[in-house]
C-alpha cells in the first residue's frame, strides 16, 4: 500500500516538473514571438542595420550568423567525429585516455565568455587575425568541438556490441567495421547531436563579442571574392552576428526603434534555433527509419 | 578407435589455458577437432564453453586483460603466433552467436557484406553468392521476394539462419556455433539442426549446446567441459553410452548443471 502511495506521489511530482518545464519554454518563446514577430517583415530581413536611422534591418547579421555557423561546422564536424571515434574505438582504457576525456569535459563546460576572451588574446591579438570570421569560428570551435566529440563517442558506444562482434567475426577489419557498421548505426544520434549543437553555435554571443567583433562592414552581396574587404565571404573581416546584434542594439544603439529591432531580432534568432531543434528530432527519426529499411 | 578411419584434424589444442584478468577460465585443455564432423561442446554454465569457442577464431582477444598459454593449431599453423593473419582466420572460421545479430541493413546487404569486403563488386556474382548462401541456410524460399527488407524484421529463427548464411557467404572452412538454438522454438531449432546435419558435408562444425539431446542428434564428437577443464572428448555415441568419468556420467544424466 505504502509503496503505491509513494509511487503515485513521485509520478505526480515528476509530471508537475515536466509540465512546468514545458510551460516555461512555451511562455518564453511565446513572449519573444509576441514581442518580436510583429516587426519581422521581409524588409526587416533584407535591409542593412542602421545605427542612427529608424527602419534598420538585419540582413548582414543574418548572413554573418549563417556564414559563421557553416565555417564553424566545417571545422568542428570532421575533427569532432574523428575524436569521438578515437575515444570510443581506439583509445585504450588507461590514464591518458581518462585525462583526454576529462579535458573534453572541462572544455565543454567552460563559460563561453572565457573562450571569447581567450580567443581575443590568442587569435585576435597574438595571431593578428583581428576581429574576424576566422577568429570567431575558431573560438566557436573550441566551444563546440567537445560537444561533438561527446555526442559521437556516446552514439558509437550505444551501438550494440553484438554488431561489432558480427563484423569482426566475419574477418572484417576495425576500420572497415567502424565505417560500414558502427558509423551507419550511430549516424542518427551523431546527426541529431550536430544539429542541436548548431543551434547553440547559432545563438552564441559571448564567445563572439571579442572575436568576431561588434561591427561588420556594409557587405557587398555582388562581390563574392573572398579577398575583398566587404565581400560576404571574406573570412578576415569582422562580423557581427544576430545574437551579438541583439546585445549591441540593447546596450549601445541610439536609434528610436532599437527596442523593436532587438525584439524582432530575438524572434528571428529564437525561430531559427527552434527550427534547428525540431529538425534535429525529425531528421534523426526519419533517417533511422530509412536506414533500417534500405542500405 | 577413432584412428581407424582416415580423418584429418582441423584444430588441435595443447595445454591451452586462458585467464580473464586473474580468473582462470580454461585449464590445460587438449582437444582435437576433426574435419567435416560436428563436434559438440557440452558442460554446465560457466565452464568455459564460449571462451573455448572464441579462442578458436581469436575473438576472445576482444575482451580486455586476457592471458593465453599453450598452443592451438589450425590446419597445422599455430594460431597464437604473433604474425598469424587474424582477419584471414576469421574468414575461414565463421561464427554464429547465441543471439542472432544481423546488421541493421537489408537481408541482401547482410549477406553481401563479407564478400564485398573481400573486394567482390560484380553485381551478378554477388547475387549468386547471396542466393547460394541463403539456399544453403534454407532461408531462400522464405525471403526471395523481400531481399531488400530490413533483416531485423525477420523472425528469430529466420534471423539465426540469416546469420548462418552471412557466415557461409565468405566461404568458410569451419563454423563455430555458440548455442545457436537456445533462443528458438522447437520448429526453428529442428530446422537449424537439420542444416547442421547437411552442412557437415562441406564444413567442420563446432557447436556449443546445453541440450544433451541436441548433442546426441547432431554431433559426431562430444567434448565435456567442467570448470574450465576438458573432462573427456570422444565419439558422441560412446560418450553418452558409457562415459569414462563419473563427472560426465553425472552431467549427462542430469544430476547437476
Ligand atoms: N569477459 C569476461 N571477463 C571476465 N570473466 C569472464 C568473461 N567472460 C567469461 N568469463 C568467466 O569465464 C568463465 C567461463 O565463461 P564462459 O562464457 O566461457 O562460460 P560458458 O560455458 O559459455 O557458460 P554459459 O553456458 O553460461 O554460456 C565464467 O566463469 C565467466 O564468469
Ligand atoms: Mg556461453
Coordinates of C-alpha atoms and ligand atoms in Angstrom, one line a residue:
Chain A
X1 CA 0.0 0.0 0.0
X2 CA 2.7 2.4 1.1
X3 CA 4.8 1.9 -1.9
X4 CA 1.8 2.6 -4.1
X5 CA 1.3 6.0 -2.5
X6 CA 4.9 6.8 -2.8
X7 CA 4.8 5.7 -6.4
X8 CA 1.8 7.9 -7.1
X9 CA 3.3 10.9 -5.4
X10 CA 6.5 10.5 -7.3
X11 CA 4.6 10.3 -10.6
X12 CA 2.7 13.5 -9.8
X13 CA 5.8 15.3 -8.8
X14 CA 7.6 14.3 -12.0
X15 CA 4.6 15.2 -14.1
X16 CA 4.5 18.6 -12.4
X17 CA 8.2 19.3 -13.1
X18 CA 7.8 18.2 -16.7
X19 CA 4.7 20.4 -17.1
X20 CA 6.5 23.3 -15.5
X21 CA 9.4 23.0 -17.9
X22 CA 7.1 22.9 -20.9
X23 CA 5.2 25.9 -19.6
X24 CA 8.3 27.9 -19.1
X25 CA 9.5 27.1 -22.5
X26 CA 6.2 27.9 -24.2
X27 CA 5.9 31.1 -22.2
X28 CA 9.4 32.3 -23.0
X29 CA 9.2 31.5 -26.7
X30 CA 5.7 32.8 -26.9
X31 CA 6.7 36.1 -25.3
X32 CA 9.6 36.5 -27.6
X33 CA 7.5 35.8 -30.6
X34 CA 4.7 38.0 -29.4
X35 CA 7.0 40.9 -28.8
X36 CA 9.1 40.5 -31.9
X37 CA 7.3 38.7 -34.8
X38 CA 5.1 41.7 -35.5
X39 CA 8.2 43.7 -36.6
X40 CA 9.7 40.9 -38.7
X41 CA 9.0 41.8 -42.2
X42 CA 10.6 41.0 -45.5
X43 CA 12.0 44.5 -45.4
X44 CA 13.5 43.9 -42.0
X45 CA 15.2 40.7 -43.1
X46 CA 16.7 42.2 -46.2
X47 CA 17.8 45.7 -45.1
X48 CA 21.1 46.6 -43.6
X49 CA 21.2 47.7 -40.0
X50 CA 21.3 51.3 -39.2
X51 CA 22.9 53.0 -36.2
X52 CA 21.2 56.3 -36.4
X53 CA 18.1 55.9 -38.5
X54 CA 14.8 54.3 -37.9
X55 CA 14.0 51.3 -40.1
X56 CA 17.2 49.3 -40.0
X57 CA 17.2 45.6 -40.7
X58 CA 19.3 42.6 -40.0
X59 CA 20.4 41.4 -43.5
X60 CA 24.2 41.4 -42.8
X61 CA 23.8 40.0 -39.3
X62 CA 21.7 37.1 -40.5
X63 CA 24.2 36.3 -43.2
X64 CA 27.0 36.6 -40.7
X65 CA 25.3 34.2 -38.3
X66 CA 24.9 31.6 -41.0
X67 CA 28.3 32.1 -42.5
X68 CA 30.0 31.7 -39.1
X69 CA 27.9 28.7 -38.3
X70 CA 28.9 27.0 -41.6
X71 CA 32.6 27.8 -41.1
X72 CA 32.5 26.6 -37.5
X73 CA 30.7 23.3 -38.5
X74 CA 33.3 22.7 -41.2
X75 CA 36.0 23.0 -38.6
X76 CA 34.2 21.0 -35.8
X77 CA 32.3 18.2 -37.5
X78 CA 35.2 16.2 -39.0
X79 CA 37.5 16.9 -36.0
X80 CA 34.8 16.1 -33.5
X81 CA 33.7 12.9 -35.2
X82 CA 37.3 11.8 -35.5
X83 CA 37.9 12.5 -31.8
X84 CA 34.8 10.6 -30.9
X85 CA 35.8 7.6 -33.0
X86 CA 39.2 7.7 -31.4
X87 CA 37.9 7.8 -27.8
X88 CA 35.3 5.1 -28.3
X89 CA 37.1 2.7 -30.6
X90 CA 40.8 3.1 -30.5
X91 CA 41.8 4.6 -27.1
X92 CA 42.9 2.0 -24.6
X93 CA 41.1 2.4 -21.2
X94 CA 44.1 3.9 -19.3
X95 CA 45.1 7.1 -17.6
X96 CA 46.0 9.0 -20.7
X97 CA 42.5 8.3 -22.2
X98 CA 40.9 9.3 -18.9
X99 CA 42.9 12.5 -19.0
X100 CA 41.8 13.3 -22.5
X101 CA 38.2 12.6 -21.6
X102 CA 38.4 15.0 -18.6
X103 CA 39.9 17.7 -20.9
X104 CA 37.0 17.3 -23.3
X105 CA 34.5 17.6 -20.4
X106 CA 36.2 20.7 -18.9
X107 CA 36.4 22.3 -22.4
X108 CA 32.7 21.6 -22.8
X109 CA 31.8 23.3 -19.6
X110 CA 34.0 26.4 -20.0
X111 CA 32.0 29.6 -19.8
X112 CA 31.7 31.0 -23.3
X113 CA 32.9 34.4 -22.2
X114 CA 36.2 32.8 -21.1
X115 CA 36.5 31.2 -24.5
X116 CA 35.8 34.6 -26.1
X117 CA 38.5 36.4 -24.1
X118 CA 40.9 33.6 -24.8
X119 CA 40.1 34.0 -28.5
X120 CA 40.7 37.7 -28.3
X121 CA 44.1 37.3 -26.7
X122 CA 45.3 34.5 -28.9
X123 CA 43.6 34.7 -32.3
X124 CA 42.8 38.4 -32.5
X125 CA 45.9 39.8 -30.9
X126 CA 48.7 37.2 -31.0
X127 CA 47.9 35.7 -34.4
X128 CA 46.8 39.1 -35.8
X129 CA 43.6 37.7 -37.3
X130 CA 41.8 40.8 -35.9
X131 CA 38.1 40.8 -35.2
X132 CA 37.1 38.3 -37.9
X133 CA 35.0 35.4 -39.0
X134 CA 38.1 33.3 -38.7
X135 CA 38.8 34.3 -35.0
X136 CA 35.1 33.9 -34.3
X137 CA 34.9 30.5 -35.9
X138 CA 37.9 29.1 -34.1
X139 CA 36.6 30.4 -30.8
X140 CA 33.3 28.7 -31.5
X141 CA 35.2 25.6 -32.5
X142 CA 36.8 25.4 -29.1
X143 CA 33.4 25.7 -27.6
X144 CA 31.7 23.3 -29.9
X145 CA 34.3 20.6 -30.6
X146 CA 34.0 18.9 -27.2
X147 CA 30.2 18.6 -27.7
X148 CA 30.6 16.8 -31.0
X149 CA 33.3 14.6 -29.6
X150 CA 31.0 13.6 -26.8
X151 CA 28.0 13.1 -29.0
X152 CA 30.0 10.9 -31.4
X153 CA 31.5 8.8 -28.6
X154 CA 28.2 8.3 -26.9
X155 CA 26.4 7.4 -30.2
X156 CA 29.2 4.8 -31.1
X157 CA 29.1 3.3 -27.6
X158 CA 25.4 2.8 -27.7
X159 CA 25.7 0.6 -30.9
X160 CA 25.1 -3.0 -29.6
X161 CA 28.3 -4.9 -29.1
X162 CA 26.7 -7.8 -31.0
X163 CA 27.1 -5.9 -34.3
X164 CA 30.7 -5.3 -33.7
X165 CA 31.2 -9.0 -32.9
X166 CA 29.3 -10.0 -36.0
X167 CA 31.5 -7.8 -38.1
X168 CA 34.8 -8.9 -36.5
X169 CA 33.6 -12.5 -36.7
X170 CA 33.4 -12.2 -40.5
X171 CA 37.1 -11.2 -40.5
X172 CA 36.3 -7.6 -41.1
X173 CA 39.0 -5.2 -40.0
X174 CA 38.5 -2.5 -37.5
X175 CA 38.4 0.5 -39.8
X176 CA 36.0 -1.2 -42.2
X177 CA 33.8 -2.2 -39.3
X178 CA 33.7 1.4 -38.0
X179 CA 33.0 2.7 -41.4
X180 CA 30.4 0.2 -42.5
X181 CA 28.7 -1.0 -39.4
X182 CA 29.3 1.3 -36.4
X183 CA 29.1 4.7 -38.0
X184 CA 25.9 4.0 -40.0
X185 CA 24.3 2.6 -36.9
X186 CA 25.4 5.7 -34.9
X187 CA 24.6 8.2 -37.6
X188 CA 21.2 9.3 -36.5
X189 CA 22.5 10.0 -33.0
X190 CA 25.5 11.9 -34.3
X191 CA 23.5 13.9 -36.7
X192 CA 20.9 14.9 -34.0
X193 CA 23.8 16.0 -31.8
X194 CA 25.4 18.0 -34.6
X195 CA 22.2 19.9 -35.4
X196 CA 21.5 20.6 -31.7
X197 CA 25.0 21.9 -31.3
X198 CA 24.5 24.0 -34.4
X199 CA 21.6 25.7 -32.6
X200 CA 23.8 26.5 -29.7
X201 CA 26.5 27.9 -32.0
X202 CA 24.0 29.9 -33.9
X203 CA 22.7 31.6 -30.8
X204 CA 26.1 32.1 -29.2
X205 CA 27.1 35.7 -28.4
X206 CA 29.6 35.9 -25.5
X207 CA 32.3 34.0 -27.3
X208 CA 31.9 36.2 -30.3
X209 CA 31.9 39.7 -28.8
X210 CA 35.7 39.9 -28.7
X211 CA 36.5 37.6 -31.6
X212 CA 34.1 38.2 -34.5
X213 CA 33.5 41.7 -33.3
X214 CA 30.6 44.1 -32.8
X215 CA 30.6 45.6 -36.2
X216 CA 30.6 44.4 -39.8
X217 CA 31.4 46.3 -43.0
X218 CA 28.5 47.0 -45.3
X219 CA 28.5 43.8 -47.2
X220 CA 28.5 44.0 -51.0
X221 CA 26.4 40.9 -52.0
X222 CA 27.6 41.3 -55.6
X223 CA 31.3 40.8 -54.8
X224 CA 31.9 37.2 -53.8
X225 CA 35.7 37.3 -54.0
X226 CA 36.8 36.2 -50.5
X227 CA 39.6 38.7 -50.7
X228 CA 37.5 41.9 -51.0
X229 CA 37.2 43.7 -47.6
X230 CA 33.4 44.0 -47.9
X231 CA 32.8 40.6 -49.5
X232 CA 30.3 38.4 -47.6
X233 CA 32.8 35.6 -47.9
X234 CA 35.9 37.3 -46.7
X235 CA 37.0 35.3 -43.6
X236 CA 39.2 38.1 -42.2
X237 CA 36.5 40.8 -42.0
X238 CA 34.7 41.5 -38.7
X239 CA 31.3 40.1 -38.5
X240 CA 28.5 41.0 -36.1
X241 CA 26.1 38.1 -35.8
X242 CA 22.4 38.2 -34.9
X243 CA 22.8 37.5 -31.3
X244 CA 25.7 39.9 -30.9
X245 CA 23.5 42.5 -32.7
X246 CA 20.7 42.0 -30.1
X247 CA 23.3 42.6 -27.4
X248 CA 24.7 45.7 -29.1
X249 CA 21.3 47.2 -30.0
X250 CA 20.2 46.8 -26.4
X251 CA 23.3 48.4 -24.9
X252 CA 24.7 51.0 -27.3
X253 CA 22.2 51.8 -30.0
X254 CA 20.7 55.3 -30.1
X255 CA 18.0 54.7 -32.8
X256 CA 14.5 55.3 -31.7
X257 CA 13.3 51.9 -32.8
X258 CA 16.0 50.0 -31.0
X259 CA 13.6 48.0 -28.8
X260 CA 11.6 46.9 -31.8
X261 CA 14.8 45.9 -33.7
X262 CA 16.0 44.0 -30.7
X263 CA 12.7 42.2 -30.2
X264 CA 12.4 41.3 -33.8
X265 CA 16.0 40.1 -34.0
X266 CA 15.4 38.0 -30.9
X267 CA 12.3 36.5 -32.5
X268 CA 14.2 35.6 -35.7
X269 CA 17.0 34.1 -33.6
X270 CA 14.6 32.0 -31.5
X271 CA 12.8 30.9 -34.6
X272 CA 16.0 29.5 -36.2
X273 CA 17.1 27.8 -33.0
X274 CA 13.7 26.3 -32.7
X275 CA 13.9 25.1 -36.3
X276 CA 17.3 23.5 -35.6
X277 CA 15.9 21.7 -32.6
X278 CA 12.8 20.4 -34.3
X279 CA 14.6 19.4 -37.4
X280 CA 17.2 17.5 -35.3
X281 CA 14.4 15.4 -33.8
X282 CA 12.5 14.9 -37.0
X283 CA 15.6 14.2 -39.2
X284 CA 17.0 11.7 -36.6
X285 CA 13.8 9.7 -36.5
X286 CA 13.4 9.8 -40.3
X287 CA 16.9 8.6 -41.0
X288 CA 16.6 5.8 -38.5
X289 CA 13.5 4.7 -40.3
X290 CA 15.0 5.0 -43.8
X291 CA 18.3 3.3 -42.9
X292 CA 16.8 0.3 -41.3
X293 CA 14.8 -0.3 -44.5
X294 CA 17.4 0.1 -47.1
X295 CA 21.2 0.5 -47.1
Chain B
X1 CA 39.1 -46.5 -32.3
X2 CA 38.9 -43.2 -34.0
X3 CA 42.2 -43.5 -35.8
X4 CA 41.0 -46.4 -37.9
X5 CA 39.2 -44.0 -40.3
X6 CA 41.4 -41.5 -42.0
X7 CA 40.1 -38.2 -40.6
X8 CA 42.0 -35.0 -40.7
X9 CA 42.5 -32.8 -37.7
X10 CA 41.3 -29.2 -38.3
X11 CA 42.2 -27.9 -34.9
X12 CA 44.2 -29.3 -32.1
X13 CA 45.0 -27.6 -28.8
X14 CA 47.8 -28.4 -26.5
X15 CA 47.8 -27.3 -22.9
X16 CA 45.5 -24.4 -23.6
X17 CA 44.9 -22.2 -20.6
X18 CA 43.2 -18.8 -20.5
X19 CA 42.7 -16.2 -17.8
X20 CA 40.4 -13.3 -17.7
X21 CA 42.5 -10.9 -15.7
X22 CA 43.2 -13.2 -12.7
X23 CA 40.3 -15.6 -13.2
X24 CA 41.3 -18.8 -15.0
X25 CA 38.6 -19.9 -17.5
X26 CA 40.4 -22.7 -19.3
X27 CA 42.7 -25.1 -17.7
X28 CA 45.2 -27.1 -19.8
X29 CA 42.8 -28.1 -22.5
X30 CA 43.8 -30.7 -25.1
X31 CA 41.2 -31.1 -27.8
X32 CA 41.2 -32.3 -31.4
X33 CA 38.6 -31.2 -33.9
X34 CA 38.1 -33.3 -37.0
X35 CA 37.4 -32.3 -40.5
X36 CA 33.8 -32.5 -41.8
X37 CA 32.5 -33.6 -38.4
X38 CA 30.2 -32.0 -35.9
X39 CA 31.8 -31.5 -32.5
X40 CA 29.5 -30.7 -29.7
X41 CA 30.8 -28.9 -26.6
X42 CA 28.8 -29.5 -23.5
X43 CA 29.1 -28.6 -19.9
X44 CA 27.4 -26.6 -17.1
X45 CA 27.0 -22.9 -17.3
X46 CA 30.3 -21.0 -16.8
X47 CA 32.6 -24.0 -17.5
X48 CA 34.3 -22.2 -20.4
X49 CA 32.5 -23.4 -23.5
X50 CA 32.0 -20.0 -25.0
X51 CA 35.5 -19.0 -24.0
X52 CA 36.9 -22.1 -25.7
X53 CA 35.0 -21.4 -28.8
X54 CA 36.2 -17.9 -29.0
X55 CA 39.8 -18.9 -28.7
X56 CA 39.4 -20.8 -32.0
X57 CA 38.8 -17.6 -34.0
X58 CA 40.7 -15.4 -31.6
X59 CA 37.5 -13.4 -30.9
X60 CA 38.4 -13.8 -27.2
X61 CA 41.1 -11.2 -27.7
X62 CA 38.4 -8.5 -27.9
X63 CA 37.9 -9.0 -24.2
X64 CA 40.2 -6.9 -22.0
X65 CA 43.1 -8.3 -20.0
X66 CA 43.4 -11.8 -21.5
X67 CA 46.3 -14.1 -20.9
X68 CA 46.6 -17.2 -23.0
X69 CA 49.1 -20.1 -22.6
X70 CA 49.5 -23.2 -24.7
X71 CA 49.1 -23.9 -28.3
X72 CA 46.2 -24.0 -30.8
X73 CA 47.0 -25.2 -34.2
X74 CA 44.6 -24.7 -37.0
X75 CA 45.4 -26.7 -40.1
X76 CA 48.9 -27.1 -38.8
X77 CA 49.7 -23.5 -38.0
X78 CA 50.0 -22.0 -34.6
X79 CA 47.1 -19.6 -34.2
X80 CA 48.6 -17.5 -31.5
X81 CA 51.7 -16.8 -33.5
X82 CA 52.2 -13.1 -33.5
X83 CA 52.2 -12.8 -37.2
X84 CA 49.1 -15.0 -37.8
X85 CA 46.7 -13.1 -40.0
X86 CA 43.7 -12.8 -37.7
X87 CA 41.3 -11.4 -40.3
X88 CA 42.1 -14.2 -42.7
X89 CA 41.5 -16.7 -39.9
X90 CA 38.1 -15.2 -39.3
X91 CA 37.2 -15.6 -42.9
X92 CA 38.0 -19.2 -42.7
X93 CA 36.3 -19.7 -39.4
X94 CA 32.8 -18.3 -39.3
X95 CA 30.8 -17.8 -36.1
X96 CA 27.2 -17.9 -35.3
X97 CA 26.3 -16.4 -32.0
X98 CA 23.8 -17.3 -29.3
X99 CA 21.6 -14.4 -30.1
X100 CA 21.1 -13.6 -33.8
X101 CA 22.9 -10.4 -34.6
X102 CA 22.0 -9.3 -38.1
X103 CA 23.3 -5.9 -39.2
X104 CA 20.6 -3.2 -39.4
X105 CA 20.7 -3.5 -43.1
X106 CA 18.7 -5.3 -45.7
X107 CA 18.7 -9.0 -46.0
X108 CA 20.7 -8.8 -49.2
X109 CA 23.3 -6.4 -47.7
X110 CA 23.7 -8.6 -44.7
X111 CA 24.8 -11.5 -46.8
X112 CA 26.8 -9.4 -49.3
X113 CA 28.7 -7.6 -46.5
X114 CA 31.5 -10.2 -46.2
X115 CA 32.0 -10.8 -49.9
X116 CA 32.1 -7.1 -50.6
X117 CA 34.8 -6.7 -48.0
X118 CA 36.8 -9.2 -49.9
X119 CA 36.6 -7.0 -53.0
X120 CA 33.8 -8.7 -54.9
X121 CA 32.0 -5.9 -56.6
X122 CA 30.4 -7.7 -59.6
X123 CA 26.7 -7.4 -59.1
X124 CA 26.0 -10.7 -60.9
X125 CA 28.5 -12.6 -58.7
X126 CA 27.2 -11.0 -55.5
X127 CA 23.6 -12.0 -56.5
X128 CA 24.8 -15.6 -57.0
X129 CA 26.6 -15.6 -53.6
X130 CA 23.6 -14.2 -51.8
X131 CA 21.3 -16.8 -53.4
X132 CA 23.6 -19.7 -52.8
X133 CA 24.2 -18.8 -49.2
X134 CA 20.5 -18.3 -48.4
X135 CA 19.7 -21.6 -50.1
X136 CA 22.4 -23.4 -48.0
X137 CA 20.9 -21.8 -44.9
X138 CA 17.4 -23.0 -46.0
X139 CA 16.1 -19.4 -46.0
X140 CA 15.9 -18.7 -49.7
X141 CA 12.3 -19.7 -50.2
X142 CA 11.2 -17.6 -47.3
X143 CA 13.0 -14.4 -48.3
X144 CA 13.5 -14.5 -52.0
X145 CA 10.8 -11.8 -52.6
X146 CA 12.0 -9.4 -49.9
X147 CA 15.7 -9.3 -50.1
X148 CA 15.6 -5.5 -49.7
X149 CA 13.7 -5.7 -46.4
X150 CA 15.3 -4.9 -43.1
X151 CA 16.9 -8.0 -41.7
X152 CA 15.6 -7.1 -38.2
X153 CA 12.0 -7.7 -39.4
X154 CA 12.6 -11.4 -39.8
X155 CA 11.6 -13.8 -37.0
X156 CA 14.2 -15.0 -34.5
X157 CA 14.7 -18.3 -36.3
X158 CA 15.0 -16.7 -39.6
X159 CA 17.5 -14.2 -38.3
X160 CA 19.6 -17.0 -36.9
X161 CA 19.6 -18.7 -40.3
X162 CA 20.4 -15.4 -41.9
X163 CA 23.5 -15.1 -39.7
X164 CA 24.4 -18.6 -40.7
X165 CA 24.0 -17.6 -44.4
X166 CA 26.1 -14.5 -43.8
X167 CA 28.9 -16.6 -42.5
X168 CA 28.6 -19.1 -45.3
X169 CA 28.8 -16.3 -47.9
X170 CA 32.5 -15.8 -47.1
X171 CA 33.1 -19.5 -47.9
X172 CA 34.4 -20.7 -44.5
X173 CA 36.2 -23.9 -43.6
X174 CA 35.0 -24.2 -40.0
X175 CA 31.7 -22.9 -38.5
X176 CA 31.6 -22.1 -34.8
X177 CA 28.1 -22.0 -33.2
X178 CA 27.5 -20.8 -29.7
X179 CA 24.2 -22.2 -28.5
X180 CA 22.6 -21.2 -31.8
X181 CA 19.2 -22.6 -30.9
X182 CA 18.8 -21.5 -27.3
X183 CA 16.5 -18.6 -28.3
X184 CA 14.5 -20.6 -30.8
X185 CA 11.3 -22.6 -30.6
X186 CA 11.3 -26.4 -31.4
X187 CA 10.4 -26.0 -35.0
X188 CA 13.1 -23.4 -35.7
X189 CA 15.5 -25.5 -33.7
X190 CA 14.8 -28.5 -35.8
X191 CA 15.5 -26.5 -38.9
X192 CA 18.9 -25.4 -37.7
X193 CA 19.7 -28.9 -36.6
X194 CA 18.8 -30.2 -40.0
X195 CA 21.1 -27.6 -41.5
X196 CA 24.0 -28.6 -39.3
X197 CA 23.5 -32.1 -40.5
X198 CA 23.7 -31.1 -44.1
X199 CA 26.4 -28.5 -43.8
X200 CA 28.9 -31.0 -42.3
X201 CA 29.3 -32.5 -45.8
X202 CA 31.3 -29.4 -46.6
X203 CA 32.3 -27.8 -43.3
X204 CA 33.7 -28.7 -40.0
X205 CA 31.3 -27.6 -37.3
X206 CA 31.7 -27.0 -33.6
X207 CA 28.6 -26.4 -31.7
X208 CA 28.1 -25.4 -28.1
X209 CA 24.9 -26.7 -26.6
X210 CA 23.2 -27.0 -23.3
X211 CA 20.9 -29.6 -24.7
X212 CA 22.1 -33.2 -24.4
X213 CA 19.5 -34.4 -26.9
X214 CA 20.7 -31.9 -29.4
X215 CA 24.3 -33.0 -28.9
X216 CA 23.3 -36.6 -29.4
X217 CA 21.3 -35.8 -32.5
X218 CA 23.7 -33.6 -34.4
X219 CA 27.2 -34.4 -33.3
X220 CA 29.8 -37.0 -34.2
X221 CA 32.2 -36.0 -31.4
X222 CA 31.4 -34.6 -28.0
X223 CA 33.7 -32.7 -25.6
X224 CA 32.6 -32.3 -22.0
X225 CA 34.0 -29.3 -20.1
X226 CA 33.8 -28.7 -16.3
X227 CA 35.2 -25.7 -14.5
X228 CA 37.5 -24.9 -17.4
X229 CA 38.8 -28.4 -17.8
X230 CA 38.2 -30.8 -20.6
X231 CA 37.0 -33.9 -18.8
X232 CA 36.6 -36.1 -21.9
X233 CA 36.2 -35.9 -25.6
X234 CA 35.0 -39.0 -27.6
X235 CA 32.7 -40.2 -30.2
X236 CA 29.3 -38.9 -29.2
X237 CA 27.6 -42.3 -29.2
X238 CA 30.4 -43.7 -26.9
X239 CA 30.4 -40.8 -24.6
X240 CA 26.7 -40.9 -24.0
X241 CA 26.6 -44.7 -23.8
X242 CA 29.4 -45.3 -21.4
X243 CA 31.2 -42.2 -20.2
X244 CA 34.7 -42.8 -18.7
X245 CA 34.4 -40.3 -15.9
X246 CA 32.0 -40.0 -13.1
X247 CA 31.5 -36.3 -13.7
X248 CA 30.5 -36.9 -17.2
X249 CA 28.0 -39.6 -16.2
X250 CA 26.5 -37.3 -13.6
X251 CA 26.2 -34.4 -16.0
X252 CA 24.7 -36.3 -18.9
X253 CA 22.2 -38.0 -16.6
X254 CA 21.1 -34.5 -15.4
X255 CA 22.4 -34.9 -11.9
X256 CA 24.0 -31.4 -12.0
X257 CA 24.3 -28.4 -14.3
Ligands
LIG1 N1 34.7 -11.1 -20.4 C1 34.9 -11.8 -19.3 N2 35.6 -11.2 -18.2 C2 35.8 -11.9 -17.1 N3 35.3 -13.2 -16.9 C3 34.7 -13.8 -17.9 C4 34.4 -13.1 -19.2 N4 33.8 -14.0 -20.0 C5 33.6 -15.1 -19.3 N5 34.2 -15.0 -18.0 C6 34.2 -16.0 -17.0 O1 34.8 -17.2 -17.5 C7 34.1 -18.4 -17.2 C8 33.7 -19.1 -18.4 O2 32.8 -18.3 -19.1 P1 32.1 -18.8 -20.5 O3 31.3 -17.7 -21.0 O4 33.1 -19.4 -21.4 O5 31.1 -20.0 -19.9 P2 30.1 -20.9 -20.7 O6 30.5 -22.3 -20.5 O7 30.0 -20.4 -22.1 O8 28.8 -20.6 -19.9 P3 27.3 -20.5 -20.5 O9 26.8 -21.9 -20.7 O10 26.5 -19.9 -19.3 O11 27.3 -19.7 -21.7 C9 33.0 -17.9 -16.3 O12 33.3 -18.2 -15.0 C10 32.8 -16.5 -16.6 O13 32.4 -15.8 -15.4
LIG2 MG1 28.4 -19.4 -23.3

